[in-house]
Coordinates of C-alpha atoms in Angstrom, one line a residue:
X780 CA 103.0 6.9 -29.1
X781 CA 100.1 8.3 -27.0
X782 CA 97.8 6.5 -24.8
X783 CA 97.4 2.8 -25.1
X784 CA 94.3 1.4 -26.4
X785 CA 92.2 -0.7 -24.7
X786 CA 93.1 -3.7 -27.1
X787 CA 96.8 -2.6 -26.6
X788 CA 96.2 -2.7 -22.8
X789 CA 94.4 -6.1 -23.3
X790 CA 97.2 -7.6 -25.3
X791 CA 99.9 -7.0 -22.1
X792 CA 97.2 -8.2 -19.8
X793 CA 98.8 -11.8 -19.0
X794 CA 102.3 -11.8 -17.4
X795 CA 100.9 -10.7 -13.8
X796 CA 98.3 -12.8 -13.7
X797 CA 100.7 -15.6 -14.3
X798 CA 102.5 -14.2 -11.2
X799 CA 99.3 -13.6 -9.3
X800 CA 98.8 -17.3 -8.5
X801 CA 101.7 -17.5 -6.4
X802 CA 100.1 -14.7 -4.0
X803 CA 96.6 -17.1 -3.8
X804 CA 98.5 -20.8 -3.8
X805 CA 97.8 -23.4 -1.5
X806 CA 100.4 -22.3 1.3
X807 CA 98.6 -18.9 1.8
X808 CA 95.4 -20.3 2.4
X809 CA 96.4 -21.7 6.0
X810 CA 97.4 -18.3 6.7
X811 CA 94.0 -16.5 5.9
X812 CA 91.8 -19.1 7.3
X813 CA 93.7 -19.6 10.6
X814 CA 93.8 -15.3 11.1
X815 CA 90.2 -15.3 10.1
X816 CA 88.9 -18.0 12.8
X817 CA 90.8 -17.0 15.2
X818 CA 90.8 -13.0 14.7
X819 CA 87.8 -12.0 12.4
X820 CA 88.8 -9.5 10.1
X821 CA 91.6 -8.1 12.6
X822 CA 94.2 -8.4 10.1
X823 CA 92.6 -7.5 7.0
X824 CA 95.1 -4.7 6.7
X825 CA 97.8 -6.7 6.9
X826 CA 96.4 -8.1 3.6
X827 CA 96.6 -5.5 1.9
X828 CA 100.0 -4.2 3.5
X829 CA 101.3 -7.3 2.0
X830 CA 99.6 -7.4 -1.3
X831 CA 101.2 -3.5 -1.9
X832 CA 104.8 -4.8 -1.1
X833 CA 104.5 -7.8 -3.5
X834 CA 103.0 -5.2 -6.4
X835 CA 106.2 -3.3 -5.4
X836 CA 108.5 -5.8 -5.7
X837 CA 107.1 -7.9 -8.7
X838 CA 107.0 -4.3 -10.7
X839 CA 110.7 -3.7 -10.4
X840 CA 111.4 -7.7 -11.0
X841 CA 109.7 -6.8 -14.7
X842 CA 111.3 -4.1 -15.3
X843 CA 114.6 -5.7 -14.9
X844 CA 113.4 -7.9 -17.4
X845 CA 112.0 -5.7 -20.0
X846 CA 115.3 -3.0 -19.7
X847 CA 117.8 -6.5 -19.3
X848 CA 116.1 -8.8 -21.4
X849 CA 117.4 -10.9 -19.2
X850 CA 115.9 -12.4 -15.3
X851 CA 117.6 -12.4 -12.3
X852 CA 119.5 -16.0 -12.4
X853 CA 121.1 -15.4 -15.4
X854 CA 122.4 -12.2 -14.4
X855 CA 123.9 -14.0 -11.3
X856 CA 125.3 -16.1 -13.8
X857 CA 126.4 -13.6 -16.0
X858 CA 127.8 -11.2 -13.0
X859 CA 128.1 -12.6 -9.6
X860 CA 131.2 -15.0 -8.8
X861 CA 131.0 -18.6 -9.7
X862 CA 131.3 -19.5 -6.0
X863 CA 128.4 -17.1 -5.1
X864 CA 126.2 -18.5 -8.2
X865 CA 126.5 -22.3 -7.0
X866 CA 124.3 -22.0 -3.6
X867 CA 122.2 -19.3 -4.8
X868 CA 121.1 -21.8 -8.0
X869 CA 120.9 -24.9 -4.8
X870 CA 118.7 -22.4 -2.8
X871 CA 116.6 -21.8 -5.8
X872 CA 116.3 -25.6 -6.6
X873 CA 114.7 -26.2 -3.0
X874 CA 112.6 -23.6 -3.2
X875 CA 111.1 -25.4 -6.5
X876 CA 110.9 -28.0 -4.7
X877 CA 109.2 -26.5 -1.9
X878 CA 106.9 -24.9 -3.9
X879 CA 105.4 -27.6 -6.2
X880 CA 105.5 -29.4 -2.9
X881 CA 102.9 -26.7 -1.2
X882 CA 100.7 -26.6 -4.6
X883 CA 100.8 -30.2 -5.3
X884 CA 99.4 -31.1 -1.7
X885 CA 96.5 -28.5 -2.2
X886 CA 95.7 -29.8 -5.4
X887 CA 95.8 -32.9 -3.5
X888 CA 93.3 -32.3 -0.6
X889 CA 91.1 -29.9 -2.6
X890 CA 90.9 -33.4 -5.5
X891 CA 90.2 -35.5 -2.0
X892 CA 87.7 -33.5 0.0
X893 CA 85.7 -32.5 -3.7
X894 CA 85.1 -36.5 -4.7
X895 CA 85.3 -37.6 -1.4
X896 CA 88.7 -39.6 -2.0
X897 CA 91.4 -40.8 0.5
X898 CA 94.2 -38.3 0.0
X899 CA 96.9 -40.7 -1.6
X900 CA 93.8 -40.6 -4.6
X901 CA 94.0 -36.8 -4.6
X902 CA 97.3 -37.0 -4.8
X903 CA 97.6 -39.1 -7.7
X904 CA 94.7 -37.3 -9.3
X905 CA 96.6 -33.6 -8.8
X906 CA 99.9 -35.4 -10.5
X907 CA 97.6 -36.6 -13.6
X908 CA 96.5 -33.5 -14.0
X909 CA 99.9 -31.4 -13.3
X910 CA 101.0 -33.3 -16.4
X911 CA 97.8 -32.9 -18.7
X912 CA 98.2 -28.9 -18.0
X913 CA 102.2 -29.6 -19.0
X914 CA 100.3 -30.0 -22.2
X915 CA 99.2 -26.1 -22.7
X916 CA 102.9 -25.4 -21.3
X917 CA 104.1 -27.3 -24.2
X918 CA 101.8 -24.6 -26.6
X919 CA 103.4 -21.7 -24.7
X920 CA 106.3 -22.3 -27.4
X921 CA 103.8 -21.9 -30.4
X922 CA 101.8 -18.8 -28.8
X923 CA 102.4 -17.6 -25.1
X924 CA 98.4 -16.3 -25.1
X925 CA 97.5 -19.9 -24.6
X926 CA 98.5 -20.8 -21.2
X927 CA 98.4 -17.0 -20.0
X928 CA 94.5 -17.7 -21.6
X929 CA 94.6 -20.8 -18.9
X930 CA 95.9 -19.3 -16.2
X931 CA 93.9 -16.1 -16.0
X932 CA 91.2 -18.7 -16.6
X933 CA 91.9 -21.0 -13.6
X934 CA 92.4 -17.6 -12.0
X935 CA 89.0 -16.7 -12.6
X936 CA 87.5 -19.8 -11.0
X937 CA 89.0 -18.7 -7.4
X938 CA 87.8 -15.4 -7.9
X939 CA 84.2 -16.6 -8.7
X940 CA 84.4 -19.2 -5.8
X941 CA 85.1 -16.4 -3.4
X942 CA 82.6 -13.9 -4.7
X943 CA 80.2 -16.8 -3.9
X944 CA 81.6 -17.4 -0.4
X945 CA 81.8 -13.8 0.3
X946 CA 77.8 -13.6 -1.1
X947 CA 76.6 -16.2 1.1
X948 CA 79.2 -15.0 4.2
X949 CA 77.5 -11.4 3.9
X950 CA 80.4 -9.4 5.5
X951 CA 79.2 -5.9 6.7
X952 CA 80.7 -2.5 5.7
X953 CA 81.6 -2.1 9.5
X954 CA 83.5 -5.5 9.8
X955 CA 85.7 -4.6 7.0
X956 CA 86.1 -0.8 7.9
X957 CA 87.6 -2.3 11.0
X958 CA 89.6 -5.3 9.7
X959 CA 91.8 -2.4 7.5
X960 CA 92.4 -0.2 10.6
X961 CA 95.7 -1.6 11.7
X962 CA 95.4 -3.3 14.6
X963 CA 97.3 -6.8 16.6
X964 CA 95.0 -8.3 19.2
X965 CA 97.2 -10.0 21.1
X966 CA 100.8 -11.4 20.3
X967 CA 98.9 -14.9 18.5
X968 CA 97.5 -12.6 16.5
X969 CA 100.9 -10.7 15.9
X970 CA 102.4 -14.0 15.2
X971 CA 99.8 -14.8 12.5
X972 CA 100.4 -11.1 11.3
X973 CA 103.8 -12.0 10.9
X974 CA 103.0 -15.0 8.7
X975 CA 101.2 -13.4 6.0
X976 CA 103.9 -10.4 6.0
X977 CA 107.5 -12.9 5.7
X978 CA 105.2 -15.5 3.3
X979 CA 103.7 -13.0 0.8
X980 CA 106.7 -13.1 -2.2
X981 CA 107.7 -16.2 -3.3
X982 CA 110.9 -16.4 -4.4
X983 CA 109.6 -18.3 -8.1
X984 CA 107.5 -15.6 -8.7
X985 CA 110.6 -13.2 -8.6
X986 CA 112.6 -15.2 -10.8
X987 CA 110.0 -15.8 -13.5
X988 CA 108.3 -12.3 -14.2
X989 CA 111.5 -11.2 -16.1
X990 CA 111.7 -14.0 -18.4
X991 CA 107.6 -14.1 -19.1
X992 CA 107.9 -10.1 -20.3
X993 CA 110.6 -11.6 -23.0
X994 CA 107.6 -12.2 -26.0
X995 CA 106.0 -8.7 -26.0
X996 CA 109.7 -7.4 -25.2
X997 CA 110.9 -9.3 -28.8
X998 CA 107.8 -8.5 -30.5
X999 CA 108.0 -4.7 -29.6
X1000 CA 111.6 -4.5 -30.6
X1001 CA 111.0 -5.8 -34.0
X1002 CA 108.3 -3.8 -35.0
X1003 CA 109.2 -0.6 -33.3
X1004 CA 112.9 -0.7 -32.5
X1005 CA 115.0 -1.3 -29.5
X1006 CA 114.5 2.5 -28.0
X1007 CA 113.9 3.2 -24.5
X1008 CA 110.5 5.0 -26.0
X1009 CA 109.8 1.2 -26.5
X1010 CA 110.3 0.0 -23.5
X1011 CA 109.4 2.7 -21.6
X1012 CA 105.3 1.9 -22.8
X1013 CA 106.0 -1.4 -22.4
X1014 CA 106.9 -1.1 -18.6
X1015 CA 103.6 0.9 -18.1
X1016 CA 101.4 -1.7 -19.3
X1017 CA 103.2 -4.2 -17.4
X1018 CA 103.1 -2.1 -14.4
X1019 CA 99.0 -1.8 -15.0
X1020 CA 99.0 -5.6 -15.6
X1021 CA 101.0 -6.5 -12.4
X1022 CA 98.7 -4.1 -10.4
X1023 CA 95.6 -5.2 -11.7
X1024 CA 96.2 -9.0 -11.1
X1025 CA 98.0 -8.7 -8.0
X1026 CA 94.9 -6.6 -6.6
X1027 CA 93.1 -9.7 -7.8
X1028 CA 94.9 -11.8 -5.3
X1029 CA 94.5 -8.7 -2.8
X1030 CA 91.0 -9.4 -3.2
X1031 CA 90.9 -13.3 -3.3
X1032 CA 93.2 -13.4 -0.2
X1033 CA 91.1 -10.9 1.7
X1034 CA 87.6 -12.8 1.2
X1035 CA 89.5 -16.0 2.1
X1036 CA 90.0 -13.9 5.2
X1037 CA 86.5 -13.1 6.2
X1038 CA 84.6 -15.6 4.4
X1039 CA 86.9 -17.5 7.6
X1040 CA 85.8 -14.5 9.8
X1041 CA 81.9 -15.6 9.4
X1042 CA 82.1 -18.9 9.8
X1043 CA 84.6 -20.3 11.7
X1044 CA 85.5 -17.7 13.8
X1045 CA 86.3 -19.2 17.6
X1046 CA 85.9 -22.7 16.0
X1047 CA 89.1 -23.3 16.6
X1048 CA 89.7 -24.7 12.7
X1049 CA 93.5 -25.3 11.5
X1050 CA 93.4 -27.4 9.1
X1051 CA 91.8 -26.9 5.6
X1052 CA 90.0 -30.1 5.9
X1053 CA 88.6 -28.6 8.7
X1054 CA 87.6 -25.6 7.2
X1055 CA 86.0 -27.3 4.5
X1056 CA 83.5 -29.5 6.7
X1057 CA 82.8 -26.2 8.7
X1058 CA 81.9 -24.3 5.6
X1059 CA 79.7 -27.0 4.7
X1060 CA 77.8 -27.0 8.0
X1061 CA 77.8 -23.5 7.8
X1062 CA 76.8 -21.9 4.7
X1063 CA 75.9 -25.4 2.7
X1064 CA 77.1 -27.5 0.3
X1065 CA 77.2 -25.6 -2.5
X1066 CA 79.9 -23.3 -0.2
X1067 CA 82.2 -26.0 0.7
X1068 CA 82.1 -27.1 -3.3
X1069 CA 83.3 -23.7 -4.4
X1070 CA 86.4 -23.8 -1.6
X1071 CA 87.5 -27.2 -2.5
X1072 CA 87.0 -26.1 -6.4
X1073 CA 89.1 -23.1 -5.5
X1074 CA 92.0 -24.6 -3.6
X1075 CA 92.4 -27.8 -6.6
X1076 CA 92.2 -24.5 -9.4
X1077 CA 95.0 -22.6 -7.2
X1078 CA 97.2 -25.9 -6.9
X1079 CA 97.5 -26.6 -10.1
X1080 CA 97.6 -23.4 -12.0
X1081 CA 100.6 -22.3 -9.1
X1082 CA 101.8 -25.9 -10.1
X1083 CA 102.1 -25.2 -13.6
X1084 CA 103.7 -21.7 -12.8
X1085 CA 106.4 -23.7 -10.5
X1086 CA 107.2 -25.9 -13.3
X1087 CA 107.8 -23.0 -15.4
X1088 CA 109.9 -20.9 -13.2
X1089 CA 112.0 -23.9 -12.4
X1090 CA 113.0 -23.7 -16.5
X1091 CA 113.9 -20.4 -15.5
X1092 CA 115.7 -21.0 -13.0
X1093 CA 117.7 -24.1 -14.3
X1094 CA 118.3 -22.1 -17.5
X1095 CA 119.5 -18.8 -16.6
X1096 CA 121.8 -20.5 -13.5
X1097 CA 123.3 -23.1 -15.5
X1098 CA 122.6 -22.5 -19.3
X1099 CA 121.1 -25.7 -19.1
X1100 CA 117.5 -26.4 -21.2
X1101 CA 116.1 -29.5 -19.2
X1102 CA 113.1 -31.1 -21.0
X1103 CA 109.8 -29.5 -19.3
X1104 CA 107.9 -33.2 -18.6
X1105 CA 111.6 -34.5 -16.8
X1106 CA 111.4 -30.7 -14.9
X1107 CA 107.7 -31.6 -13.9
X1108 CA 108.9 -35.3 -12.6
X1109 CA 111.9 -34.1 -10.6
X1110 CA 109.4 -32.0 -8.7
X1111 CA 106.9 -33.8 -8.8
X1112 CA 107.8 -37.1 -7.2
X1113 CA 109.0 -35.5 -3.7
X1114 CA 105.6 -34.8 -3.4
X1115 CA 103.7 -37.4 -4.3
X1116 CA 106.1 -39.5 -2.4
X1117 CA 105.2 -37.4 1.1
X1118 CA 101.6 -37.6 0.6
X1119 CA 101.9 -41.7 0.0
X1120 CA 103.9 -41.6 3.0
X1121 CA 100.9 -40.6 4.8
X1122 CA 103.0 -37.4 6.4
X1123 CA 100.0 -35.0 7.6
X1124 CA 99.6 -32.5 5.2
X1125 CA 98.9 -29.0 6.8
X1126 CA 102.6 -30.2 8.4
X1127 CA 104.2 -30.3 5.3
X1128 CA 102.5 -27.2 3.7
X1129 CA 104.2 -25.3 6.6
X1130 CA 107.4 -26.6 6.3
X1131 CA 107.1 -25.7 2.8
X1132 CA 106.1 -22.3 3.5
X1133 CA 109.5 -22.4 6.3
X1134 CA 111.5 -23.5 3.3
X1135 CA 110.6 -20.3 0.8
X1136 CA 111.2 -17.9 3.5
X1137 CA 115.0 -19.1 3.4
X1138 CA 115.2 -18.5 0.2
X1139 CA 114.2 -15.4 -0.2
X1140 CA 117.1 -13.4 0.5
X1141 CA 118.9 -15.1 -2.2
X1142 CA 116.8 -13.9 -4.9
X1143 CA 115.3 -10.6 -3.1
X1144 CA 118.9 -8.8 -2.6
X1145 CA 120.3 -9.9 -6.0
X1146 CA 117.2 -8.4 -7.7
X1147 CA 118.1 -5.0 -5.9
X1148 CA 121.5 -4.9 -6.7
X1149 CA 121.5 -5.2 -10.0
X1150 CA 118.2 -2.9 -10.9
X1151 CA 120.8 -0.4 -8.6
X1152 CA 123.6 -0.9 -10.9
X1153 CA 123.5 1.7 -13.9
X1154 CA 125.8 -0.3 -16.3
X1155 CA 122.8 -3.2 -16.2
X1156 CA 120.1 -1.4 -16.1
X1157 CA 120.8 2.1 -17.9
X1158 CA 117.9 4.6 -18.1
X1159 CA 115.4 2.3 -16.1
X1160 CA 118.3 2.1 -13.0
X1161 CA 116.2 2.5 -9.7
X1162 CA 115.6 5.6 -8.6
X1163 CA 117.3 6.9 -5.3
X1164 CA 114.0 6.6 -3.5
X1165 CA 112.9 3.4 -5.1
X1166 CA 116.2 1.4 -3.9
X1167 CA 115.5 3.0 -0.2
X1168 CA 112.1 2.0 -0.6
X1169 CA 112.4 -1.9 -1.9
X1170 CA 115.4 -2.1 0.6
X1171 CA 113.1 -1.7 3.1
X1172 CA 110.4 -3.5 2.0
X1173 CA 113.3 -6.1 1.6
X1174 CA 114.6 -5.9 4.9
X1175 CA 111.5 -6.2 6.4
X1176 CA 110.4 -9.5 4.7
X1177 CA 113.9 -10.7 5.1
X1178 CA 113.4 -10.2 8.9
X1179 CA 109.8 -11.0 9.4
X1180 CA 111.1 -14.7 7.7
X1181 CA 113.9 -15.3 9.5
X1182 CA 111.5 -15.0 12.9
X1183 CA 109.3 -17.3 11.3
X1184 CA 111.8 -19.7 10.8
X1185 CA 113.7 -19.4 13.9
X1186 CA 110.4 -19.8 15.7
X1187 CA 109.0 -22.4 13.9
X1188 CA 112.4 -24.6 14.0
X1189 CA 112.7 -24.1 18.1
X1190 CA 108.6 -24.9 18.5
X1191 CA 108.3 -20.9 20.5
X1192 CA 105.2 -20.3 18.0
X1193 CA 102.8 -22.0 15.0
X1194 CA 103.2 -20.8 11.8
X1195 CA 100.5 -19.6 9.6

């Protein structure tokens, strides 16, 4: 088959970026803000540490897809015990929940701080418009290009509004040289290290990539065959996609970090209201515009990607095809109902964040066991080094959140 073109390679440009979201959503941006105010660009490298697990990780989730044709739930379906598959598909559910919660409330206070609006208004505004992008969800079934088109679009608005932040922040060479050599200031520091290690993967982004590899999958089996030649070129263009969008988030995350650096640095901001008042004084208007454009575009785009791997979810669990706009309302109204509560919001966005690190495990180990297993997976079966490597790489996010949870729940330390 050769090398791909560049129209080939532009045609599997889509699935990752569609992942990418989840690495640059509302929840992460407390994370990068608070280690930049409070530690300049100290833990830059942890950034990218973090960024080069997830690329790990989300690589081998698509290639269980694209070898499978199938995602992780419905192999747990499929293969685990029924009394194992019952609280893995409840832990999943919460973690929908949790999720659409986090991007919902940033859609929420970027809608409020933008038009100058009370928060329960943002609120509303981010739920009007979580449906009107259900819309473009709703053409996915006549052409997936269209909301991978919106997506990599809304994608491209945080991107720009950073490149402006980072333009107007004017980081130096030697700031950032020394943000990527590792280093942990002091155990705060270690703490906030910590947070942006255990939250990186989100557990919807695992269980979607499979299932959003399925169209260029089908398409390349009927007009070339079902031959591991086949799929073999269509894991390396996913693999280039996943990298190239997930170094996309690399890089959105990272100027998050020391746009924070040059601004706020020993402000003592937490908040992202805060953060956005600061920027203005700082750098201008037209700054804080761009981060409150930013955080509604990363809301709702991670919003519409939540609502589509809680499908997933639902469907490969249970076998069970709910109706997308009653999906997007049984998420949905948890979170509108918090915010109307008048429940502070950087609160809830960490326990949201505490919520997904639970889950992990129960989607992180069923993905390694059954790209380990040879019967599933034939020719693409993890290599001997890969499984030590993701086990680890496992293992150490499974660890890293289980001290964030067991320190946020017994008040020894702040989360990210």
């Amino acid at each position: 088959m050769g090398r791909p073109s560049l129209r080939e390679l532009m045609y599997y440009l889509g699935p990752g970026f569609l992942i990418s979201v989840a690495y640059m959503d509302p929840g992460n941006w407390a994370t990068n803000i608070s280690g930049g105010a409070k530690f300049g660009t100290a833990l830059l490298w942890v950034i990218v540490l973090a960024s080069l697990m997830a690329i790990g990780i989300q690589i081998i989730a698509a290639k269980l897809g694209i070898a499978t044709g199938k995602g992780v739930a419905q192999l747990c379906r499929e293969r685990l015990p029924k009394p194992l598959v019952w609280p893995l598909w409840a832990a999943a559910e919460l973690a929908m929940i949790a999720t659409d919660m986090a991007e919902i409330i940033g859609a929420a206070i970027g809608f409020s701080l933008v038009f100058q609006l009370p928060l329960a208004a943002g609120a509303v505004l981010a739920g009007i418009s979580s449906f009107a992008l259900l819309g473009i969800r709703t053409a996915y079934r006549r052409g997936f290009r269209w909301i991978e088109f919106t997506i990599m679009a809304l994608v491209g608005v945080i991107s720009l509004a950073f490149v402006f932040q980072m333009v107007l922040a004017k980081p130096t060479a030697g700031e950032i040289a020394a943000g990527l050599a590792p280093s942990i200031p002091n155990s705060s520091a270690l703490f906030i290290a910590i947070g942006i290690l255990g939250a990186t993967v989100m557990p919807h982004s695992v269980y979607l990539h499979p299932t959003l590899v399925q169209d260029r999958r089908q398409q390349q089996v009927e007009a070339n065959g079902d031959t591991e030649a086949v799929h073999r070129r269509h894991f390396r263009l996913e693999s280039i996609d996943t990298t190239l969008a997930l170094f996309g988030a690399m890089f959105v995350n990272a100027a998050m970090l020391i746009v924070a650096a040059a601004s706020l640095q020993g402000t003592g901001i937490e908040t992202l209201t805060e953060a956005y008042v600061t920027l203005q004084g700082v750098f201008g208007t037209n700054a804080s515009f761009a981060f409150g454009i930013a955080l509604i575009a990363a809301g709702l785009s991670s919003s519409l990607v939540a609502t589509m791997a809680g499908q997933t979810v639902m469907d490969g669990f249970l076998d069970l095809n709910v109706n997308v706009w009653i999906r997007r309302s049984v998420t949905l109204v948890p979170s509108l109902a918090i915010v109307l509560a008048g429940f502070d919001p950087t609160s809830v966005l960490v326990a949201s964040q505490v919520a997904l690190s639970f889950e992990l495990p129960f989607v992180l180990i069923p993905l390694l066991w059954f790209t380990y297993q040879e019967d599933i997976m034939g020719s693409f079966t993890n290599k001997t080094r890969t499984t030590y490597g993701l086990a680890v790489i496992i293992g150490l996010i499974v660890v890293l959140n289980v001290w964030l949870l067991y320190s946020t729940l017994s008040g020894t330390g702040t989360p990210g």
